[in-house]
Amino acid sequence: MAEDDVDLAALPDEELVSQMHDDLYDGLADEIVVGTNILLERGWAPDRVLNEALVEGMRIVGIDFRDGILFVPEVLLAANAMKAGMEILRPLLAETGAARIGKVVIGTVKGDIHDIGKNLVAMMLEGAGFEVVNIGINNAVESYLAALEEHQPDILGMSALLTTTMPYMKVVIDELVARGLRDRYIVLVGGAPLNEEFGKAVGADAYCRDAAIASETAQALVLAKRAAASA
């Protein structure tokens, strides 16, 4: 074993979780898989592994991404490592019926085939504890409506990277309004050419500048909506 290799199995729980945060930050998928399995073997519940090891690790990644310390390639590596851990946990979480923060349907609008930013947002949302349904690129209004009906999410996320496709977001939101469905969903929009004014103009609940802000905004709006509903 090389000097800088860490024997994960030899670490007590608290140190192992801390090491997993570091491994997520460094995008080490294999180590995340090993750490996840060790915690499960030690009797940790799947939702505890998710929240304390993976979600918390991605929260740290998200903060440094927001603050310009980490950049997209590094965050994609971290998200990929998170995904490796999630592949182990997802079926176990389904079995136990562990509650997720909420559900998101996300996709790029019609005429637009850009998906790196949207995929990064999807990974960050999953890292924050959301169930994410990623419907891909070039989505017409019918695709969004079908996904909303099938999955009944808390949030609809739409992405556009072209100035020519941005206006299609309003087409989708207007159709939700026309069908009396708009109030059922929190609508988040994002993409390089957008800004806060555009988000307001098309009737979205929020414009998200990047994946870290999308994750923070999604959590805050879901919690606020639930608090309002139970008041």
CSV table of C-alpha atoms in Angstrom, one decimal, residues 1-230:
chain,number,residue,atom,x,y,z
A,1,MET,CA,0.0,0.0,0.0
A,2,ALA,CA,1.4,3.4,-1.0
A,3,GLU,CA,2.1,5.9,1.8
A,4,ASP,CA,-0.7,8.2,0.8
A,5,ASP,CA,-3.3,5.4,0.5
A,6,VAL,CA,-5.8,5.2,3.4
A,7,ASP,CA,-7.1,1.9,4.6
A,8,LEU,CA,-10.8,2.9,4.8
A,9,ALA,CA,-11.8,-0.3,6.7
A,10,ALA,CA,-9.4,0.6,9.5
A,11,LEU,CA,-11.0,4.0,10.1
A,12,PRO,CA,-13.6,4.5,12.9
A,13,ASP,CA,-16.9,5.7,11.6
A,14,GLU,CA,-16.4,9.5,12.1
A,15,GLU,CA,-13.0,9.5,10.4
A,16,LEU,CA,-14.3,7.3,7.6
A,17,VAL,CA,-17.1,9.7,6.9
A,18,SER,CA,-14.7,12.6,6.9
A,19,GLN,CA,-12.4,10.8,4.5
A,20,MET,CA,-15.4,10.1,2.2
A,21,HIS,CA,-16.1,13.9,2.2
A,22,ASP,CA,-12.4,14.3,1.0
A,23,ASP,CA,-12.7,11.5,-1.5
A,24,LEU,CA,-15.9,13.0,-3.0
A,25,TYR,CA,-14.2,16.4,-3.2
A,26,ASP,CA,-11.4,14.7,-5.1
A,27,GLY,CA,-13.8,12.8,-7.4
A,28,LEU,CA,-12.6,9.3,-6.3
A,29,ALA,CA,-15.5,7.1,-7.3
A,30,ASP,CA,-13.9,3.8,-6.3
A,31,GLU,CA,-13.1,5.0,-2.8
A,32,ILE,CA,-16.7,6.2,-2.4
A,33,VAL,CA,-18.0,2.8,-3.4
A,34,VAL,CA,-15.7,1.1,-0.8
A,35,GLY,CA,-16.6,3.6,1.9
A,36,THR,CA,-20.3,3.3,1.3
A,37,ASN,CA,-20.1,-0.5,1.5
A,38,ILE,CA,-18.1,-0.4,4.7
A,39,LEU,CA,-20.7,1.9,6.4
A,40,LEU,CA,-23.5,-0.4,5.3
A,41,GLU,CA,-21.6,-3.5,6.6
A,42,ARG,CA,-21.2,-1.7,10.0
A,43,GLY,CA,-25.0,-1.4,10.2
A,44,TRP,CA,-25.5,2.1,9.0
A,45,ALA,CA,-29.0,2.7,7.5
A,46,PRO,CA,-28.9,3.7,3.8
A,47,ASP,CA,-30.4,7.1,4.5
A,48,ARG,CA,-27.8,7.8,7.1
A,49,VAL,CA,-25.0,6.9,4.7
A,50,LEU,CA,-26.6,9.1,2.0
A,51,ASN,CA,-27.1,12.2,4.3
A,52,GLU,CA,-23.9,12.1,6.4
A,53,ALA,CA,-21.4,10.8,3.9
A,54,LEU,CA,-22.6,11.7,0.4
A,55,VAL,CA,-25.0,14.7,0.8
A,56,GLU,CA,-22.8,16.5,3.3
A,57,GLY,CA,-19.8,15.8,1.0
A,58,MET,CA,-21.5,17.3,-2.0
A,59,ARG,CA,-22.7,20.3,0.1
A,60,ILE,CA,-19.0,21.1,0.7
A,61,VAL,CA,-18.3,20.7,-3.1
A,62,GLY,CA,-21.3,23.0,-3.8
A,63,ILE,CA,-20.0,25.7,-1.6
A,64,ASP,CA,-16.6,25.7,-3.2
A,65,PHE,CA,-18.1,25.6,-6.7
A,66,ARG,CA,-20.3,28.6,-5.8
A,67,ASP,CA,-17.3,30.5,-4.4
A,68,GLY,CA,-15.1,29.8,-7.5
A,69,ILE,CA,-12.7,27.5,-5.7
A,70,LEU,CA,-13.8,24.5,-7.8
A,71,PHE,CA,-14.7,24.5,-11.4
A,72,VAL,CA,-17.1,22.5,-13.7
A,73,PRO,CA,-14.6,19.6,-14.5
A,74,GLU,CA,-13.9,19.0,-10.8
A,75,VAL,CA,-17.5,19.2,-9.8
A,76,LEU,CA,-18.4,16.7,-12.6
A,77,LEU,CA,-15.8,14.3,-11.1
A,78,ALA,CA,-17.3,14.8,-7.6
A,79,ALA,CA,-20.8,14.3,-8.9
A,80,ASN,CA,-19.6,11.1,-10.7
A,81,ALA,CA,-18.2,9.8,-7.4
A,82,MET,CA,-21.5,10.6,-5.7
A,83,LYS,CA,-23.4,8.8,-8.5
A,84,ALA,CA,-21.2,5.6,-7.8
A,85,GLY,CA,-22.3,5.7,-4.2
A,86,MET,CA,-25.9,6.4,-5.1
A,87,GLU,CA,-26.0,3.3,-7.3
A,88,ILE,CA,-25.4,1.2,-4.2
A,89,LEU,CA,-27.8,3.2,-2.0
A,90,ARG,CA,-30.7,3.8,-4.4
A,91,PRO,CA,-32.2,0.3,-4.3
A,92,LEU,CA,-31.7,0.1,-0.6
A,93,LEU,CA,-33.4,3.5,-0.1
A,94,ALA,CA,-36.3,2.3,-2.2
A,95,GLU,CA,-36.7,-0.8,0.0
A,96,THR,CA,-36.7,1.2,3.2
A,97,GLY,CA,-39.0,3.9,1.8
A,98,ALA,CA,-36.6,6.6,3.1
A,99,ALA,CA,-37.9,10.0,2.4
A,100,ARG,CA,-36.1,12.2,-0.1
A,101,ILE,CA,-36.2,16.0,0.2
A,102,GLY,CA,-38.4,16.1,-2.9
A,103,LYS,CA,-38.6,15.2,-6.6
A,104,VAL,CA,-37.4,17.2,-9.6
A,105,VAL,CA,-38.2,16.8,-13.3
A,106,ILE,CA,-35.4,18.6,-15.3
A,107,GLY,CA,-34.8,18.9,-19.0
A,108,THR,CA,-33.4,21.2,-21.8
A,109,VAL,CA,-36.0,23.0,-23.9
A,110,LYS,CA,-37.1,22.4,-27.5
A,111,GLY,CA,-34.5,23.3,-30.1
A,112,ASP,CA,-31.6,23.1,-27.6
A,113,ILE,CA,-29.2,20.1,-27.4
A,114,HIS,CA,-26.9,21.4,-24.6
A,115,ASP,CA,-26.9,19.2,-21.6
A,116,ILE,CA,-23.6,19.5,-19.6
A,117,GLY,CA,-25.0,22.3,-17.3
A,118,LYS,CA,-28.3,20.7,-16.9
A,119,ASN,CA,-26.7,17.3,-16.1
A,120,LEU,CA,-24.5,19.1,-13.5
A,121,VAL,CA,-27.6,20.6,-11.9
A,122,ALA,CA,-29.3,17.2,-11.9
A,123,MET,CA,-26.3,15.6,-10.1
A,124,MET,CA,-26.0,18.4,-7.6
A,125,LEU,CA,-29.8,18.1,-6.8
A,126,GLU,CA,-29.4,14.4,-6.3
A,127,GLY,CA,-26.4,15.1,-4.1
A,128,ALA,CA,-28.6,17.3,-2.0
A,129,GLY,CA,-31.1,14.5,-1.5
A,130,PHE,CA,-33.6,15.0,-4.3
A,131,GLU,CA,-35.0,12.3,-6.5
A,132,VAL,CA,-34.2,13.6,-10.0
A,133,VAL,CA,-35.9,12.6,-13.3
A,134,ASN,CA,-33.7,13.9,-16.1
A,135,ILE,CA,-35.7,14.0,-19.4
A,136,GLY,CA,-32.7,15.0,-21.5
A,137,ILE,CA,-32.6,17.6,-24.3
A,138,ASN,CA,-34.8,19.2,-27.0
A,139,ASN,CA,-38.1,18.9,-24.9
A,140,ALA,CA,-41.3,20.2,-26.4
A,141,VAL,CA,-44.0,21.3,-24.0
A,142,GLU,CA,-45.7,17.9,-24.4
A,143,SER,CA,-42.6,16.2,-23.1
A,144,TYR,CA,-42.6,18.4,-20.0
A,145,LEU,CA,-46.4,17.8,-19.4
A,146,ALA,CA,-46.1,14.1,-19.8
A,147,ALA,CA,-43.1,13.9,-17.3
A,148,LEU,CA,-45.0,16.1,-14.8
A,149,GLU,CA,-48.1,13.9,-15.0
A,150,GLU,CA,-46.1,10.7,-14.7
A,151,HIS,CA,-43.7,11.7,-11.9
A,152,GLN,CA,-45.7,14.3,-10.0
A,153,PRO,CA,-42.5,16.3,-8.9
A,154,ASP,CA,-42.2,19.2,-6.5
A,155,ILE,CA,-40.0,21.1,-9.0
A,156,LEU,CA,-39.8,21.5,-12.8
A,157,GLY,CA,-36.3,22.6,-14.0
A,158,MET,CA,-35.8,24.0,-17.5
A,159,SER,CA,-32.4,24.8,-19.1
A,160,ALA,CA,-31.5,26.7,-22.3
A,161,LEU,CA,-28.1,27.7,-23.6
A,162,LEU,CA,-29.2,29.6,-26.7
A,163,THR,CA,-30.8,33.0,-26.9
A,164,THR,CA,-33.1,31.5,-29.6
A,165,THR,CA,-34.4,28.8,-27.3
A,166,MET,CA,-34.8,30.8,-24.1
A,167,PRO,CA,-38.3,32.1,-25.0
A,168,TYR,CA,-39.6,28.5,-25.2
A,169,MET,CA,-39.5,28.4,-21.4
A,170,LYS,CA,-42.4,30.9,-21.4
A,171,VAL,CA,-44.3,28.6,-23.8
A,172,VAL,CA,-44.1,25.8,-21.2
A,173,ILE,CA,-45.0,28.0,-18.3
A,174,ASP,CA,-47.9,29.6,-20.1
A,175,GLU,CA,-49.2,26.1,-21.0
A,176,LEU,CA,-49.0,25.2,-17.3
A,177,VAL,CA,-51.0,28.3,-16.4
A,178,ALA,CA,-53.6,27.6,-19.2
A,179,ARG,CA,-54.2,24.1,-17.8
A,180,GLY,CA,-54.4,25.3,-14.2
A,181,LEU,CA,-51.3,23.4,-13.2
A,182,ARG,CA,-48.8,26.2,-12.6
A,183,ASP,CA,-49.3,26.4,-8.8
A,184,ARG,CA,-48.6,22.7,-8.4
A,185,TYR,CA,-44.9,23.1,-9.2
A,186,ILE,CA,-41.9,25.2,-8.3
A,187,VAL,CA,-40.4,26.2,-11.7
A,188,LEU,CA,-36.6,26.9,-11.8
A,189,VAL,CA,-34.9,28.1,-15.0
A,190,GLY,CA,-31.2,28.4,-15.8
A,191,GLY,CA,-28.6,28.6,-18.6
A,192,ALA,CA,-25.8,30.9,-19.6
A,193,PRO,CA,-27.8,33.5,-21.5
A,194,LEU,CA,-30.5,33.9,-18.8
A,195,ASN,CA,-30.7,36.3,-15.9
A,196,GLU,CA,-32.9,37.1,-13.0
A,197,GLU,CA,-35.1,39.6,-15.0
A,198,PHE,CA,-35.7,36.9,-17.7
A,199,GLY,CA,-36.7,34.4,-15.0
A,200,LYS,CA,-39.3,36.9,-13.6
A,201,ALA,CA,-40.5,37.8,-17.1
A,202,VAL,CA,-41.3,34.2,-18.1
A,203,GLY,CA,-43.0,33.5,-14.8
A,204,ALA,CA,-40.5,31.2,-13.2
A,205,ASP,CA,-40.2,30.9,-9.4
A,206,ALA,CA,-36.4,31.5,-9.6
A,207,TYR,CA,-33.5,31.8,-11.9
A,208,CYS,CA,-30.5,29.8,-10.9
A,209,ARG,CA,-27.1,31.1,-12.0
A,210,ASP,CA,-25.3,27.8,-11.5
A,211,ALA,CA,-25.7,24.2,-10.2
A,212,ALA,CA,-24.7,25.1,-6.6
A,213,ILE,CA,-27.3,27.9,-6.5
A,214,ALA,CA,-29.9,25.7,-8.1
A,215,SER,CA,-29.4,23.1,-5.3
A,216,GLU,CA,-29.6,25.7,-2.5
A,217,THR,CA,-32.7,27.4,-4.2
A,218,ALA,CA,-34.5,24.1,-4.7
A,219,GLN,CA,-34.1,23.1,-1.1
A,220,ALA,CA,-35.2,26.5,0.2
A,221,LEU,CA,-38.3,26.7,-2.0
A,222,VAL,CA,-39.4,23.2,-1.3
A,223,LEU,CA,-39.1,23.7,2.5
A,224,ALA,CA,-40.9,27.1,2.2
A,225,LYS,CA,-43.7,25.6,0.2
A,226,ARG,CA,-44.2,22.8,2.6
A,227,ALA,CA,-44.2,25.2,5.6
A,228,ALA,CA,-46.8,27.4,3.9
A,229,ALA,CA,-49.0,24.3,3.1
A,230,SER,CA,-48.9,23.1,6.7
